[in-house]
């Protein structure tokens, strides 16, 4: 059974600071996704990481994937209030036999609060 | 449409009543997924459709849950004889099932179901 763990679960940080959210998963997969969810809203796709060593950046967010360590990180640089949200990582287990059935297993989320 | 559309946004039902939740995926998307998100948790997979075929229903929590997608576009998730533990947000997602594309799943805003 694929398990996905995130830490920390809660993160309160000051504007302008840097921090990293960690996502560990239990079985081999080279497809990892990061989503953002605002309260009462749906999930917004942030990054798709498809290979070992993949690194993607968008604004103040940067995501990386280490498939050997089964670890992904979401790094926040010089945080601003607009980044306050819950961040989820999700992994799918892809094989030829289940092509298309890319059901996602989500972590429990990291609730990020940026304090002015 | 431009995105995944779900209705109703909110549904309140008395325990024992049947409910039906609708999902209108992005036009042309072959794959459709239903997830259940409990308060403070990450979404959990319920079922998967490829066109009109339900290929995976391993996440449905009981035989009271039933999903269909008869014409390969709109999908309905039905819950019979609702129980209080069914209270959650039900999310629908769709994706383009193109080999090699590895597109992220696009989520709707969800239906918040409350069972009294």
Short mmCIF file of C-alpha atoms in Angstrom, two decimals:
data_model
loop_
_atom_site.label_atom_id
_atom_site.label_comp_id
_atom_site.label_asym_id
_atom_site.label_seq_id
_atom_site.Cartn_x
_atom_site.Cartn_y
_atom_site.Cartn_z
CA UNK A 1 0.00 0.00 0.00
CA UNK A 2 1.38 3.35 -1.03
CA UNK A 3 1.75 5.78 1.88
CA UNK A 4 2.62 9.45 1.64
CA UNK A 5 3.78 11.48 4.61
CA UNK A 6 4.30 15.20 4.83
CA UNK A 7 5.99 17.27 7.44
CA UNK A 8 5.48 19.54 9.06
CA UNK A 9 1.69 19.35 9.30
CA UNK A 10 1.48 22.95 10.42
CA UNK A 11 3.91 25.73 9.62
CA UNK A 12 3.73 29.31 10.77
CA UNK A 13 6.41 31.55 9.39
CA UNK A 14 7.18 35.21 9.05
CA UNK A 15 7.15 37.07 5.80
CA UNK A 16 10.52 37.14 4.14
CA UNK A 17 11.74 33.87 5.63
CA UNK A 18 12.65 30.66 3.83
CA UNK A 19 11.36 27.20 4.65
CA UNK A 20 11.00 23.68 3.23
CA UNK A 21 8.12 21.21 3.29
CA UNK A 22 9.03 17.53 3.03
CA UNK A 23 7.13 14.72 1.37
CA UNK A 24 8.13 11.08 1.82
CA UNK A 25 6.46 8.15 0.09
CA UNK A 26 6.69 4.45 0.63
CA UNK A 27 6.96 2.71 -2.75
CA UNK A 28 8.74 3.25 -5.99
CA UNK A 29 7.24 6.00 -8.07
CA UNK A 30 8.67 8.62 -10.35
CA UNK A 31 5.57 10.77 -10.58
CA UNK A 32 4.91 13.30 -7.87
CA UNK A 33 2.55 16.25 -7.80
CA UNK A 34 2.24 19.29 -5.60
CA UNK A 35 -1.12 20.97 -5.11
CA UNK A 36 -2.27 24.05 -3.26
CA UNK A 37 -5.65 24.33 -1.54
CA UNK A 38 -7.14 27.52 -0.14
CA UNK A 39 -9.88 27.22 2.51
CA UNK A 40 -13.16 26.11 0.97
CA UNK A 41 -11.59 25.86 -2.45
CA UNK A 42 -10.43 23.07 -4.68
CA UNK A 43 -6.93 21.89 -5.42
CA UNK A 44 -4.73 23.90 -7.74
CA UNK A 45 -1.89 22.11 -9.49
CA UNK A 46 1.50 23.65 -8.74
CA UNK A 47 4.12 21.21 -10.00
CA UNK A 48 4.42 17.89 -11.78
CA UNK A 49 7.71 16.08 -11.16
CA UNK A 50 8.31 13.14 -13.44
CA UNK A 51 11.89 11.98 -13.00
CA UNK A 52 14.68 11.61 -10.52
CA UNK A 53 16.41 14.91 -9.96
CA UNK A 54 13.57 16.95 -11.42
CA UNK A 55 13.47 20.53 -10.19
CA UNK A 56 10.78 23.05 -11.03
CA UNK A 57 10.36 26.65 -9.94
CA UNK A 58 7.48 29.06 -10.08
CA UNK A 59 7.87 32.40 -8.37
CA UNK A 60 8.85 31.87 -4.73
CA UNK A 61 8.19 28.13 -4.83
CA UNK A 62 10.62 25.45 -5.93
CA UNK A 63 9.96 21.71 -5.93
CA UNK A 64 12.40 18.85 -6.32
CA UNK A 65 12.23 15.07 -6.51
CA UNK A 66 14.67 12.38 -5.38
CA UNK A 67 13.17 9.05 -6.39
CA UNK A 68 15.95 7.03 -4.79
CA UNK A 69 15.28 8.57 -1.41
CA UNK A 70 11.51 8.64 -2.16
CA UNK A 71 11.53 12.27 -1.13
CA UNK A 72 10.22 15.48 -2.57
CA UNK A 73 10.68 18.96 -1.17
CA UNK A 74 8.76 22.19 -1.65
CA UNK A 75 10.96 25.16 -0.84
CA UNK A 76 9.53 28.58 -0.11
CA UNK A 77 11.77 31.57 -0.62
CA UNK A 78 11.10 34.95 1.02
CA UNK A 79 7.55 34.05 1.96
CA UNK A 80 4.71 36.47 1.37
CA UNK A 81 1.20 36.44 2.85
CA UNK A 82 -0.38 35.27 -0.42
CA UNK A 83 1.34 31.92 -0.01
CA UNK A 84 -0.78 31.06 3.03
CA UNK A 85 -2.65 27.87 2.12
CA UNK A 86 -2.55 24.10 2.59
CA UNK A 87 -0.03 22.31 0.40
CA UNK A 88 -0.43 18.68 -0.59
CA UNK A 89 1.95 16.32 -2.26
CA UNK A 90 0.50 13.36 -4.11
CA UNK A 91 1.98 10.29 -5.71
CA UNK A 92 0.59 7.89 -8.25
CA UNK A 93 1.66 4.36 -8.91
CA UNK A 94 2.06 3.89 -12.59
CA UNK A 95 2.55 0.66 -14.44
CA UNK A 96 1.73 -0.66 -17.89
CA UNK A 97 -1.10 -2.68 -16.41
CA UNK A 98 -2.84 0.33 -14.91
CA UNK A 99 -2.10 2.89 -17.59
CA UNK A 100 -4.52 5.74 -17.29
CA UNK A 101 -5.61 4.84 -13.78
CA UNK A 102 -3.34 7.38 -12.24
CA UNK A 103 -5.18 7.54 -8.97
CA UNK A 104 -3.39 9.79 -6.55
CA UNK A 105 -2.40 9.03 -3.00
CA UNK A 106 -2.20 12.29 -1.07
CA UNK A 107 -0.24 13.31 1.97
CA UNK A 108 -2.11 14.80 4.92
CA UNK A 109 -1.14 18.30 3.85
CA UNK A 110 0.91 21.11 5.34
CA UNK A 111 -1.07 24.09 6.53
CA UNK A 112 1.12 27.11 5.94
CA UNK A 113 0.42 30.44 7.60
CA UNK A 114 2.53 33.45 6.71
CA UNK A 115 2.62 36.09 9.42
CA UNK A 116 3.22 39.71 8.42
CA UNK B 1 -16.29 24.19 -20.19
CA UNK B 2 -13.12 25.79 -18.90
CA UNK B 3 -12.80 23.60 -15.84
CA UNK B 4 -14.29 20.72 -13.91
CA UNK B 5 -17.75 21.65 -12.70
CA UNK B 6 -19.47 20.03 -9.72
CA UNK B 7 -22.97 20.44 -8.37
CA UNK B 8 -24.38 21.10 -5.93
CA UNK B 9 -21.66 22.99 -4.06
CA UNK B 10 -23.34 22.23 -0.75
CA UNK B 11 -25.72 19.45 0.18
CA UNK B 12 -27.38 18.87 3.51
CA UNK B 13 -29.27 15.64 4.01
CA UNK B 14 -30.81 13.74 6.87
CA UNK B 15 -29.33 10.42 7.85
CA UNK B 16 -30.87 7.69 5.77
CA UNK B 17 -31.60 9.82 2.72
CA UNK B 18 -30.09 9.18 -0.69
CA UNK B 19 -27.97 11.84 -2.39
CA UNK B 20 -26.59 12.32 -5.90
CA UNK B 21 -23.55 14.42 -6.72
CA UNK B 22 -22.75 15.52 -10.26
CA UNK B 23 -19.45 16.08 -12.02
CA UNK B 24 -18.95 17.69 -15.42
CA UNK B 25 -15.33 17.11 -16.46
CA UNK B 26 -13.25 19.17 -18.82
CA UNK B 27 -14.44 18.54 -22.36
CA UNK B 28 -12.54 15.73 -24.02
CA UNK B 29 -10.96 14.38 -20.86
CA UNK B 30 -11.04 10.60 -20.92
CA UNK B 31 -10.14 9.90 -17.30
CA UNK B 32 -12.40 10.88 -14.42
CA UNK B 33 -11.74 10.36 -10.72
CA UNK B 34 -13.78 10.79 -7.55
CA UNK B 35 -12.11 11.56 -4.22
CA UNK B 36 -13.43 12.02 -0.69
CA UNK B 37 -11.81 14.65 1.52
CA UNK B 38 -12.57 14.60 5.23
CA UNK B 39 -12.02 17.76 7.27
CA UNK B 40 -8.32 18.43 7.77
CA UNK B 41 -7.23 15.48 5.63
CA UNK B 42 -5.94 14.91 2.15
CA UNK B 43 -8.29 13.61 -0.54
CA UNK B 44 -8.76 9.84 -0.72
CA UNK B 45 -9.43 7.96 -3.93
CA UNK B 46 -12.91 6.52 -4.44
CA UNK B 47 -13.26 5.43 -8.05
CA UNK B 48 -11.92 5.86 -11.59
CA UNK B 49 -13.54 5.94 -15.03
CA UNK B 50 -11.97 5.69 -18.43
CA UNK B 51 -14.65 6.99 -20.77
CA UNK B 52 -17.81 5.18 -19.64
CA UNK B 53 -16.00 2.21 -18.12
CA UNK B 54 -15.55 2.12 -14.36
CA UNK B 55 -12.15 0.47 -14.15
CA UNK B 56 -11.41 0.88 -10.47
CA UNK B 57 -13.86 1.19 -7.61
CA UNK B 58 -11.54 -0.09 -4.92
CA UNK B 59 -11.84 3.10 -2.86
CA UNK B 60 -15.61 3.08 -2.45
CA UNK B 61 -16.13 2.64 1.30
CA UNK B 62 -19.27 0.53 1.11
CA UNK B 63 -21.92 -0.80 -1.24
CA UNK B 64 -23.99 2.28 -0.42
CA UNK B 65 -21.70 4.21 -2.76
CA UNK B 66 -22.33 3.96 -6.47
CA UNK B 67 -20.86 5.91 -9.39
CA UNK B 68 -21.68 6.01 -13.07
CA UNK B 69 -20.61 7.77 -16.24
CA UNK B 70 -22.99 6.36 -18.84
CA UNK B 71 -21.95 8.44 -21.86
CA UNK B 72 -18.33 8.97 -20.98
CA UNK B 73 -18.68 12.59 -19.97
CA UNK B 74 -20.83 13.63 -16.97
CA UNK B 75 -20.50 11.42 -13.90
CA UNK B 76 -22.77 10.97 -10.91
CA UNK B 77 -21.76 9.72 -7.48
CA UNK B 78 -24.71 8.36 -5.54
CA UNK B 79 -24.77 7.59 -1.86
CA UNK B 80 -27.68 5.56 -0.54
CA UNK B 81 -28.95 5.54 3.04
CA UNK B 82 -26.47 8.21 4.07
CA UNK B 83 -24.67 8.00 7.40
CA UNK B 84 -23.01 10.75 9.42
CA UNK B 85 -19.56 9.41 8.53
CA UNK B 86 -20.33 10.21 4.89
CA UNK B 87 -20.01 13.92 5.71
CA UNK B 88 -17.06 15.18 3.69
CA UNK B 89 -16.12 17.12 0.58
CA UNK B 90 -16.43 15.04 -2.56
CA UNK B 91 -14.00 16.07 -5.27
CA UNK B 92 -14.08 15.18 -8.92
CA UNK B 93 -11.01 15.36 -11.15
CA UNK B 94 -10.36 14.76 -14.81
CA UNK B 95 -7.29 14.40 -16.93
CA UNK B 96 -6.24 13.90 -20.52
CA UNK B 97 -5.18 10.30 -20.92
CA UNK B 98 -2.50 10.91 -23.50
CA UNK B 99 0.56 8.65 -23.28
CA UNK B 100 3.60 10.62 -22.29
CA UNK B 101 1.68 13.77 -21.46
CA UNK B 102 1.59 13.13 -17.72
CA UNK B 103 -0.82 15.93 -17.15
CA UNK B 104 -1.93 16.73 -13.61
CA UNK B 105 -5.47 15.99 -12.59
CA UNK B 106 -7.74 19.02 -12.73
CA UNK B 107 -10.07 19.24 -9.77
CA UNK B 108 -13.51 20.71 -9.40
CA UNK B 109 -14.54 22.87 -6.44
CA UNK B 110 -16.16 19.88 -4.78
CA UNK B 111 -19.49 19.18 -3.11
CA UNK B 112 -19.55 19.67 0.64
CA UNK B 113 -21.93 17.03 2.01
CA UNK B 114 -23.28 17.31 5.52
CA UNK B 115 -25.37 14.52 7.00
CA UNK B 116 -27.51 15.49 9.96
#
